[in-house]
PDB file of C-alpha atoms and ligand atoms in Angstrom:
ATOM      1  CA  MET A   1     -20.837  18.685   1.616  1.00 94.00           C
ATOM      2  CA  LEU A   2     -21.578  15.342   0.002  1.00 97.00           C
ATOM      3  CA  VAL A   3     -23.357  15.425  -3.334  1.00 98.00           C
ATOM      4  CA  SER A   4     -24.911  12.653  -5.383  1.00 97.00           C
ATOM      5  CA  THR A   5     -25.323  13.648  -9.025  1.00 97.00           C
ATOM      6  CA  GLY A   6     -27.361  11.541 -11.434  1.00 97.00           C
ATOM      7  CA  VAL A   7     -26.622   8.386  -9.486  1.00 97.00           C
ATOM      8  CA  THR A   8     -28.082   5.203 -10.929  1.00 96.00           C
ATOM      9  CA  VAL A   9     -27.473   1.692  -9.631  1.00 96.00           C
ATOM     10  CA  ARG A  10     -28.375  -1.406 -11.597  1.00 95.00           C
ATOM     11  CA  PHE A  11     -27.764  -5.026 -10.696  1.00 93.00           C
ATOM     12  CA  GLY A  12     -28.180  -6.937 -13.954  1.00 92.00           C
ATOM     13  CA  LYS A  13     -31.518  -5.821 -15.352  1.00 91.00           C
ATOM     14  CA  ARG A  14     -32.857  -4.611 -12.053  1.00 92.00           C
ATOM     15  CA  VAL A  15     -32.685  -0.867 -11.482  1.00 92.00           C
ATOM     16  CA  LEU A  16     -32.397  -0.166  -7.755  1.00 93.00           C
ATOM     17  CA  PHE A  17     -32.593   3.590  -8.159  1.00 92.00           C
ATOM     18  CA  GLU A  18     -32.172   6.007 -10.999  1.00 94.00           C
ATOM     19  CA  ASP A  19     -30.896   9.544 -11.428  1.00 96.00           C
ATOM     20  CA  VAL A  20     -30.581  10.398  -7.735  1.00 96.00           C
ATOM     21  CA  ASN A  21     -29.620  14.044  -7.168  1.00 96.00           C
ATOM     22  CA  ILE A  22     -29.199  14.961  -3.522  1.00 96.00           C
ATOM     23  CA  SER A  23     -26.933  17.398  -1.673  1.00 96.00           C
ATOM     24  CA  PHE A  24     -26.291  16.350   1.898  1.00 97.00           C
ATOM     25  CA  SER A  25     -25.506  19.494   3.873  1.00 96.00           C
ATOM     26  CA  LYS A  26     -23.709  20.263   7.086  1.00 96.00           C
ATOM     27  CA  GLY A  27     -25.859  20.327  10.185  1.00 96.00           C
ATOM     28  CA  ASN A  28     -28.479  17.987   8.771  1.00 97.00           C
ATOM     29  CA  CYS A  29     -29.250  14.408   9.652  1.00 97.00           C
ATOM     30  CA  TYR A  30     -30.813  12.320   6.888  1.00 98.00           C
ATOM     31  CA  GLY A  31     -32.752   9.190   7.753  1.00 98.00           C
ATOM     32  CA  ILE A  32     -32.909   6.669   4.936  1.00 97.00           C
ATOM     33  CA  ILE A  33     -36.051   4.552   4.926  1.00 97.00           C
ATOM     34  CA  GLY A  34     -37.576   2.022   2.560  1.00 95.00           C
ATOM     35  CA  ALA A  35     -38.724  -1.590   2.356  1.00 95.00           C
ATOM     36  CA  ASN A  36     -36.360  -4.509   2.857  1.00 94.00           C
ATOM     37  CA  GLY A  37     -34.267  -4.906  -0.254  1.00 93.00           C
ATOM     38  CA  ALA A  38     -35.196  -1.444  -1.574  1.00 94.00           C
ATOM     39  CA  GLY A  39     -31.514  -0.490  -1.808  1.00 95.00           C
ATOM     40  CA  LYS A  40     -30.784   1.530   1.342  1.00 96.00           C
ATOM     41  CA  SER A  41     -27.519  -0.227   2.185  1.00 97.00           C
ATOM     42  CA  THR A  42     -26.468  -0.125  -1.443  1.00 97.00           C
ATOM     43  CA  PHE A  43     -27.084   3.622  -1.567  1.00 97.00           C
ATOM     44  CA  LEU A  44     -24.913   4.100   1.529  1.00 97.00           C
ATOM     45  CA  LYS A  45     -22.138   2.046  -0.072  1.00 98.00           C
ATOM     46  CA  VAL A  46     -22.320   4.231  -3.164  1.00 98.00           C
ATOM     47  CA  LEU A  47     -22.078   7.355  -1.004  1.00 98.00           C
ATOM     48  CA  SER A  48     -19.034   5.986   0.831  1.00 97.00           C
ATOM     49  CA  GLY A  49     -17.346   4.980  -2.425  1.00 96.00           C
ATOM     50  CA  GLU A  50     -17.360   1.287  -1.503  1.00 96.00           C
ATOM     51  CA  ILE A  51     -19.256   0.562  -4.704  1.00 96.00           C
ATOM     52  CA  GLU A  52     -19.300   2.467  -7.974  1.00 96.00           C
ATOM     53  CA  PRO A  53     -22.668   3.594  -9.321  1.00 97.00           C
ATOM     54  CA  SER A  54     -23.659   2.332 -12.778  1.00 96.00           C
ATOM     55  CA  LYS A  55     -24.075   5.984 -13.766  1.00 97.00           C
ATOM     56  CA  GLY A  56     -23.508   9.362 -12.146  1.00 97.00           C
ATOM     57  CA  GLU A  57     -21.110  10.351  -9.421  1.00 97.00           C
ATOM     58  CA  VAL A  58     -20.678  11.138  -5.764  1.00 98.00           C
ATOM     59  CA  SER A  59     -18.437  13.961  -4.622  1.00 97.00           C
ATOM     60  CA  LEU A  60     -17.228  15.129  -1.260  1.00 97.00           C
ATOM     61  CA  ASP A  61     -15.854  18.633  -0.707  1.00 96.00           C
ATOM     62  CA  LYS A  62     -12.070  18.825  -0.740  1.00 95.00           C
ATOM     63  CA  GLY A  63     -10.417  18.197   2.617  1.00 93.00           C
ATOM     64  CA  GLU A  64     -13.545  16.665   4.130  1.00 96.00           C
ATOM     65  CA  ARG A  65     -13.504  13.297   5.831  1.00 97.00           C
ATOM     66  CA  LEU A  66     -16.194  10.684   5.587  1.00 97.00           C
ATOM     67  CA  SER A  67     -16.609   7.998   8.195  1.00 97.00           C
ATOM     68  CA  VAL A  68     -18.556   4.729   7.996  1.00 98.00           C
ATOM     69  CA  LEU A  69     -19.839   2.346  10.635  1.00 97.00           C
ATOM     70  CA  LYS A  70     -18.079  -0.901   9.687  1.00 96.00           C
ATOM     71  CA  GLN A  71     -20.365  -3.886   9.272  1.00 94.00           C
ATOM     72  CA  ASP A  72     -17.752  -6.606   9.695  1.00 94.00           C
ATOM     73  CA  HIS A  73     -17.527  -7.195  13.457  1.00 94.00           C
ATOM     74  CA  PHE A  74     -14.387  -9.301  13.092  1.00 96.00           C
ATOM     75  CA  ALA A  75     -12.276  -7.029  10.896  1.00 96.00           C
ATOM     76  CA  TYR A  76      -9.961  -5.858  13.703  1.00 98.00           C
ATOM     77  CA  GLU A  77      -9.352  -9.023  15.723  1.00 98.00           C
ATOM     78  CA  ASP A  78      -5.584  -8.514  16.035  1.00 98.00           C
ATOM     79  CA  PHE A  79      -5.742  -4.821  16.932  1.00 98.00           C
ATOM     80  CA  ASN A  80      -6.361  -3.469  20.373  1.00 97.00           C
ATOM     81  CA  VAL A  81      -9.561  -1.619  21.198  1.00 98.00           C
ATOM     82  CA  ILE A  82      -8.123   1.881  21.366  1.00 98.00           C
ATOM     83  CA  ASP A  83      -6.250   1.545  18.044  1.00 97.00           C
ATOM     84  CA  THR A  84      -9.422   0.235  16.422  1.00 98.00           C
ATOM     85  CA  VAL A  85     -11.227   3.407  17.479  1.00 98.00           C
ATOM     86  CA  ILE A  86      -8.407   5.694  16.293  1.00 98.00           C
ATOM     87  CA  MET A  87      -8.434   3.899  12.926  1.00 98.00           C
ATOM     88  CA  GLY A  88     -11.708   5.744  12.384  1.00 97.00           C
ATOM     89  CA  ASN A  89      -9.350   8.485  11.224  1.00 97.00           C
ATOM     90  CA  GLN A  90      -7.088   6.432   8.967  1.00 96.00           C
ATOM     91  CA  GLU A  91      -4.716   9.286   8.138  1.00 96.00           C
ATOM     92  CA  LEU A  92      -4.098  10.014  11.817  1.00 97.00           C
ATOM     93  CA  TYR A  93      -3.593   6.340  12.609  1.00 98.00           C
ATOM     94  CA  ASN A  94      -1.086   5.932   9.765  1.00 97.00           C
ATOM     95  CA  ILE A  95       0.878   8.947  10.972  1.00 98.00           C
ATOM     96  CA  MET A  96       1.009   7.558  14.509  1.00 97.00           C
ATOM     97  CA  LYS A  97       2.402   4.278  13.241  1.00 96.00           C
ATOM     98  CA  GLU A  98       4.915   5.964  10.914  1.00 96.00           C
ATOM     99  CA  LYS A  99       6.130   8.140  13.762  1.00 95.00           C
ATOM    100  CA  GLU A 100       6.566   5.152  16.044  1.00 94.00           C
ATOM    101  CA  ALA A 101       8.550   3.326  13.354  1.00 94.00           C
ATOM    102  CA  ILE A 102      10.876   6.275  12.783  1.00 94.00           C
ATOM    103  CA  TYR A 103      11.559   6.880  16.469  1.00 92.00           C
ATOM    104  CA  ALA A 104      12.220   3.182  16.982  1.00 92.00           C
ATOM    105  CA  LYS A 105      15.038   3.228  14.420  1.00 89.00           C
ATOM    106  CA  PRO A 106      18.483   2.689  15.965  1.00 88.00           C
ATOM    107  CA  ASP A 107      20.141   4.866  13.263  1.00 88.00           C
ATOM    108  CA  PHE A 108      18.089   8.059  13.183  1.00 85.00           C
ATOM    109  CA  SER A 109      19.354  10.026  10.146  1.00 90.00           C
ATOM    110  CA  GLU A 110      18.904  13.694   9.277  1.00 91.00           C
ATOM    111  CA  GLU A 111      16.395  12.627   6.652  1.00 92.00           C
ATOM    112  CA  ASP A 112      14.438  10.719   9.321  1.00 92.00           C
ATOM    113  CA  GLY A 113      14.459  13.862  11.427  1.00 92.00           C
ATOM    114  CA  MET A 114      12.913  15.873   8.614  1.00 94.00           C
ATOM    115  CA  LYS A 115      10.331  13.198   7.919  1.00 94.00           C
ATOM    116  CA  ALA A 116       9.452  13.048  11.617  1.00 95.00           C
ATOM    117  CA  ALA A 117       9.060  16.838  11.811  1.00 95.00           C
ATOM    118  CA  LYS A 118       6.621  16.747   8.896  1.00 96.00           C
ATOM    119  CA  LEU A 119       4.655  13.946  10.498  1.00 97.00           C
ATOM    120  CA  GLU A 120       4.573  15.799  13.823  1.00 97.00           C
ATOM    121  CA  GLU A 121       3.143  18.866  12.119  1.00 97.00           C
ATOM    122  CA  ARG A 122       0.289  16.970  10.472  1.00 97.00           C
ATOM    123  CA  PHE A 123      -0.222  14.940  13.658  1.00 97.00           C
ATOM    124  CA  ALA A 124      -0.795  18.162  15.619  1.00 97.00           C
ATOM    125  CA  GLU A 125      -3.151  19.521  12.928  1.00 95.00           C
ATOM    126  CA  LEU A 126      -5.223  16.362  13.268  1.00 95.00           C
ATOM    127  CA  ASP A 127      -5.369  16.833  17.050  1.00 95.00           C
ATOM    128  CA  GLY A 128      -3.252  13.726  17.469  1.00 97.00           C
ATOM    129  CA  TRP A 129      -2.184  14.576  21.017  1.00 96.00           C
ATOM    130  CA  ASN A 130      -5.771  14.136  22.163  1.00 97.00           C
ATOM    131  CA  ALA A 131      -6.514  11.041  20.063  1.00 97.00           C
ATOM    132  CA  GLU A 132      -6.019   8.475  22.812  1.00 97.00           C
ATOM    133  CA  SER A 133      -7.942  10.368  25.458  1.00 97.00           C
ATOM    134  CA  ASP A 134     -10.753  11.211  23.000  1.00 97.00           C
ATOM    135  CA  ALA A 135     -10.999   7.550  21.988  1.00 98.00           C
ATOM    136  CA  SER A 136     -10.999   6.532  25.635  1.00 98.00           C
ATOM    137  CA  THR A 137     -13.771   8.974  26.526  1.00 97.00           C
ATOM    138  CA  LEU A 138     -15.922   7.745  23.639  1.00 97.00           C
ATOM    139  CA  LEU A 139     -15.430   4.146  24.767  1.00 98.00           C
ATOM    140  CA  ASN A 140     -16.286   4.983  28.376  1.00 97.00           C
ATOM    141  CA  ASN A 141     -19.410   6.812  27.233  1.00 96.00           C
ATOM    142  CA  LEU A 142     -20.429   3.708  25.315  1.00 96.00           C
ATOM    143  CA  GLY A 143     -19.996   1.600  28.435  1.00 94.00           C
ATOM    144  CA  ILE A 144     -16.607   0.041  27.685  1.00 97.00           C
ATOM    145  CA  ASP A 145     -14.497   0.175  30.825  1.00 96.00           C
ATOM    146  CA  THR A 146     -10.958   1.522  30.767  1.00 97.00           C
ATOM    147  CA  ASP A 147      -9.411  -1.854  31.641  1.00 97.00           C
ATOM    148  CA  LEU A 148     -10.602  -3.161  28.261  1.00 98.00           C
ATOM    149  CA  HIS A 149      -9.146  -0.382  26.113  1.00 98.00           C
ATOM    150  CA  TYR A 150      -5.790  -2.072  25.542  1.00 98.00           C
ATOM    151  CA  LYS A 151      -7.176  -5.567  25.064  1.00 98.00           C
ATOM    152  CA  LEU A 152      -7.241  -7.139  21.601  1.00 98.00           C
ATOM    153  CA  MET A 153     -10.542  -7.077  19.759  1.00 98.00           C
ATOM    154  CA  LYS A 154     -10.525 -10.883  19.581  1.00 97.00           C
ATOM    155  CA  ASP A 155     -10.487 -11.025  23.381  1.00 98.00           C
ATOM    156  CA  ILE A 156     -13.573  -8.930  24.016  1.00 97.00           C
ATOM    157  CA  ASP A 157     -17.231  -9.878  24.025  1.00 95.00           C
ATOM    158  CA  ALA A 158     -19.123  -9.752  20.687  1.00 93.00           C
ATOM    159  CA  LYS A 159     -21.616  -7.242  22.129  1.00 92.00           C
ATOM    160  CA  LEU A 160     -18.754  -4.891  22.953  1.00 96.00           C
ATOM    161  CA  LYS A 161     -17.188  -5.174  19.484  1.00 96.00           C
ATOM    162  CA  VAL A 162     -20.275  -3.495  18.039  1.00 95.00           C
ATOM    163  CA  LYS A 163     -19.771  -0.562  20.396  1.00 97.00           C
ATOM    164  CA  VAL A 164     -16.076  -0.276  19.552  1.00 98.00           C
ATOM    165  CA  LEU A 165     -16.966  -0.068  15.855  1.00 97.00           C
ATOM    166  CA  LEU A 166     -19.515   2.604  16.666  1.00 97.00           C
ATOM    167  CA  ALA A 167     -16.849   4.549  18.594  1.00 98.00           C
ATOM    168  CA  GLN A 168     -14.571   4.139  15.559  1.00 98.00           C
ATOM    169  CA  ALA A 169     -17.184   5.679  13.251  1.00 98.00           C
ATOM    170  CA  LEU A 170     -17.842   8.600  15.614  1.00 98.00           C
ATOM    171  CA  PHE A 171     -14.170   9.227  16.425  1.00 97.00           C
ATOM    172  CA  GLY A 172     -12.504  12.486  15.454  1.00 94.00           C
ATOM    173  CA  ASN A 173     -15.518  14.512  14.386  1.00 95.00           C
ATOM    174  CA  PRO A 174     -15.920  13.336  10.762  1.00 97.00           C
ATOM    175  CA  ASP A 175     -17.470  15.761   8.266  1.00 98.00           C
ATOM    176  CA  VAL A 176     -19.875  13.093   7.042  1.00 98.00           C
ATOM    177  CA  LEU A 177     -21.001  10.141   9.113  1.00 98.00           C
ATOM    178  CA  LEU A 178     -22.669   7.120   7.467  1.00 98.00           C
ATOM    179  CA  LEU A 179     -24.490   4.649   9.710  1.00 98.00           C
ATOM    180  CA  ASP A 180     -26.333   1.564   8.453  1.00 97.00           C
ATOM    181  CA  GLU A 181     -28.784   0.342  11.099  1.00 97.00           C
ATOM    182  CA  PRO A 182     -26.599   1.422  14.017  1.00 96.00           C
ATOM    183  CA  THR A 183     -29.136   0.553  16.715  1.00 95.00           C
ATOM    184  CA  ASN A 184     -29.559  -3.101  15.715  1.00 91.00           C
ATOM    185  CA  ASP A 185     -27.250  -4.699  18.249  1.00 88.00           C
ATOM    186  CA  LEU A 186     -27.275  -1.990  20.910  1.00 93.00           C
ATOM    187  CA  ASP A 187     -28.821  -1.946  24.372  1.00 93.00           C
ATOM    188  CA  ILE A 188     -31.304   0.788  25.251  1.00 95.00           C
ATOM    189  CA  ASN A 189     -28.807   2.912  27.224  1.00 94.00           C
ATOM    190  CA  THR A 190     -26.417   2.999  24.308  1.00 95.00           C
ATOM    191  CA  ILE A 191     -29.220   3.832  21.882  1.00 96.00           C
ATOM    192  CA  ASN A 192     -30.201   6.764  24.098  1.00 96.00           C
ATOM    193  CA  TRP A 193     -26.600   7.935  24.276  1.00 96.00           C
ATOM    194  CA  LEU A 194     -26.266   7.673  20.478  1.00 97.00           C
ATOM    195  CA  GLN A 195     -29.451   9.701  20.032  1.00 97.00           C
ATOM    196  CA  GLU A 196     -28.043  12.531  22.116  1.00 97.00           C
ATOM    197  CA  PHE A 197     -24.694  12.316  20.327  1.00 97.00           C
ATOM    198  CA  LEU A 198     -26.356  12.624  16.917  1.00 97.00           C
ATOM    199  CA  ILE A 199     -28.647  15.447  18.027  1.00 96.00           C
ATOM    200  CA  ASP A 200     -25.571  17.422  19.169  1.00 96.00           C
ATOM    201  CA  PHE A 201     -23.445  16.448  16.142  1.00 97.00           C
ATOM    202  CA  GLU A 202     -22.810  19.493  13.975  1.00 96.00           C
ATOM    203  CA  ASN A 203     -21.735  17.896  10.703  1.00 98.00           C
ATOM    204  CA  THR A 204     -23.652  15.644   8.302  1.00 98.00           C
ATOM    205  CA  VAL A 205     -25.232  12.351   9.328  1.00 98.00           C
ATOM    206  CA  ILE A 206     -26.822   9.846   6.951  1.00 98.00           C
ATOM    207  CA  VAL A 207     -28.421   6.960   8.801  1.00 98.00           C
ATOM    208  CA  VAL A 208     -30.395   3.928   7.656  1.00 98.00           C
ATOM    209  CA  SER A 209     -32.836   2.609  10.214  1.00 96.00           C
ATOM    210  CA  HIS A 210     -36.117   0.756  10.502  1.00 94.00           C
ATOM    211  CA  ASP A 211     -36.623   2.369  13.890  1.00 94.00           C
ATOM    212  CA  ARG A 212     -38.961   5.298  13.218  1.00 93.00           C
ATOM    213  CA  TYR A 213     -38.831   6.451  16.816  1.00 94.00           C
ATOM    214  CA  PHE A 214     -35.045   6.745  16.612  1.00 96.00           C
ATOM    215  CA  LEU A 215     -35.196   8.541  13.251  1.00 96.00           C
ATOM    216  CA  ASN A 216     -37.809  10.975  14.539  1.00 95.00           C
ATOM    217  CA  LYS A 217     -35.512  11.830  17.408  1.00 95.00           C
ATOM    218  CA  VAL A 218     -32.339  12.472  15.421  1.00 97.00           C
ATOM    219  CA  CYS A 219     -33.223  13.359  11.823  1.00 97.00           C
ATOM    220  CA  THR A 220     -33.869  16.678  10.142  1.00 97.00           C
ATOM    221  CA  HIS A 221     -34.702  15.007   6.798  1.00 97.00           C
ATOM    222  CA  ILE A 222     -36.086  11.708   5.573  1.00 96.00           C
ATOM    223  CA  ALA A 223     -35.003  10.077   2.321  1.00 96.00           C
ATOM    224  CA  ASP A 224     -37.396   7.426   1.107  1.00 95.00           C
ATOM    225  CA  VAL A 225     -36.066   4.745  -1.236  1.00 94.00           C
ATOM    226  CA  ASP A 226     -38.995   3.451  -3.253  1.00 91.00           C
ATOM    227  CA  PHE A 227     -39.761   2.363  -6.818  1.00 87.00           C
ATOM    228  CA  GLY A 228     -36.352   3.302  -8.124  1.00 89.00           C
ATOM    229  CA  LYS A 229     -36.448   6.835  -6.762  1.00 93.00           C
ATOM    230  CA  ILE A 230     -35.127   8.464  -3.630  1.00 95.00           C
ATOM    231  CA  LYS A 231     -37.426  11.199  -2.401  1.00 93.00           C
ATOM    232  CA  ILE A 232     -36.170  13.562   0.201  1.00 94.00           C
ATOM    233  CA  TYR A 233     -38.229  15.759   2.464  1.00 92.00           C
ATOM    234  CA  PRO A 234     -37.739  17.697   5.682  1.00 94.00           C
ATOM    235  CA  ARG A 235     -39.087  15.875   8.685  1.00 86.00           C
ATOM    236  CA  LYS A 236     -42.144  17.513  10.168  1.00 71.00           C
ATOM    237  CA  LEU A 237     -41.246  18.923  13.539  1.00 61.00           C
TER     238      LEU A 237
HETATM  239  N1  ATP B 301     -23.608  -6.854  -5.222  1.00 66.69           N
HETATM  240  C1  ATP B 301     -24.866  -7.128  -5.543  1.00 66.69           C
HETATM  241  N2  ATP B 301     -25.188  -7.790  -6.667  1.00 66.69           N
HETATM  242  C2  ATP B 301     -26.471  -8.061  -7.012  1.00 66.69           C
HETATM  243  N3  ATP B 301     -27.517  -7.706  -6.263  1.00 66.69           N
HETATM  244  C3  ATP B 301     -27.285  -7.052  -5.127  1.00 66.69           C
HETATM  245  C4  ATP B 301     -25.963  -6.730  -4.702  1.00 66.69           C
HETATM  246  N4  ATP B 301     -26.030  -6.060  -3.520  1.00 66.69           N
HETATM  247  C5  ATP B 301     -27.343  -5.982  -3.225  1.00 66.69           C
HETATM  248  N5  ATP B 301     -28.092  -6.562  -4.186  1.00 66.69           N
HETATM  249  C6  ATP B 301     -29.564  -6.616  -4.219  1.00 66.69           C
HETATM  250  O1  ATP B 301     -30.028  -5.276  -4.244  1.00 66.69           O
HETATM  251  C7  ATP B 301     -31.208  -5.158  -3.465  1.00 66.69           C
HETATM  252  C8  ATP B 301     -31.014  -4.066  -2.418  1.00 66.69           C
HETATM  253  O2  ATP B 301     -30.143  -4.505  -1.398  1.00 66.69           O
HETATM  254  P1  ATP B 301     -29.803  -3.615  -0.149  1.00 66.69           P
HETATM  255  O3  ATP B 301     -28.989  -4.447   0.759  1.00 66.69           O
HETATM  256  O4  ATP B 301     -29.235  -2.331  -0.604  1.00 66.69           O
HETATM  257  O5  ATP B 301     -31.258  -3.362   0.456  1.00 66.69           O
HETATM  258  P2  ATP B 301     -31.702  -2.674   1.818  1.00 66.69           P
HETATM  259  O6  ATP B 301     -32.695  -1.634   1.481  1.00 66.69           O
HETATM  260  O7  ATP B 301     -30.516  -2.261   2.605  1.00 66.69           O
HETATM  261  O8  ATP B 301     -32.449  -3.873   2.557  1.00 66.69           O
HETATM  262  P3  ATP B 301     -32.572  -4.237   4.136  1.00 66.69           P
HETATM  263  O9  ATP B 301     -33.648  -3.350   4.687  1.00 66.69           O
HETATM  264  O10 ATP B 301     -32.998  -5.662   4.140  1.00 66.69           O
HETATM  265  O11 ATP B 301     -31.240  -4.011   4.766  1.00 66.69           O
HETATM  266  C9  ATP B 301     -31.493  -6.524  -2.880  1.00 66.69           C
HETATM  267  O12 ATP B 301     -32.454  -7.151  -3.689  1.00 66.69           O
HETATM  268  C10 ATP B 301     -30.171  -7.227  -2.967  1.00 66.69           C
HETATM  269  O13 ATP B 301     -30.354  -8.590  -3.089  1.00 66.69           O
HETATM  270 MG1   MG B 302     -29.675  -2.864   4.414  1.00 66.69          MG
END
């Protein structure tokens, strides 16, 4: 569970929101709405820890993993597509790279052996053996053909980069998923697929969108950012 306790954000004299107390629970999808400039993106950044609130705190239950749809489309230019998706689970990705480095050593010591065994254990816990095929399936579902999966991000079309970053956010069943306007650059088929994915998703989703139709499809709750407050209510079904 992700909890915001007494969160206040101020930029200079301007108070964006004040004393926000919300518990985001498993199984729910929260749609964040509000006027342009109301502070929706800022609130998401506070929840992800990207920015510190002026007051209050955000806490995530121990052992839970939070995943964010990256906004910078060019952040992974020198990585291949499949690695970019797996990086959605940074711990798993780091272990894969550490393992590779150890096994590539010409002088494999006893100490290396012990280190590798530890890494293998955690790798298995994180379902590492299925990482590549899971990433591949996600990409295929998003309309990215298999022959592109090992290409570098800089060599694929800008429209596809957006989908790779979406796959990255969704990869590995995160406990909390934060999406800021995910439908903006997507075609209608992908939006429909994402709707179904989010409806079936069993953990917590927090999504900012101006698309009320989309929010009505996927959300269980609406959080309205307005006049320095964030009001939350269950969506009428
Ligand atoms: N780092 C910052 N320093 C100062 N002001 C900021 C900063 N980041 C955002 N703001 C201001 O805070 C306000 C809220 O911005 P934010 O991007 O959170 O709004 P938003 O609700 O996501 O808007 P939109 O619907 O246009 O995406 C804006 O007026 C913005 O200019
Ligand atoms: Mg925004």
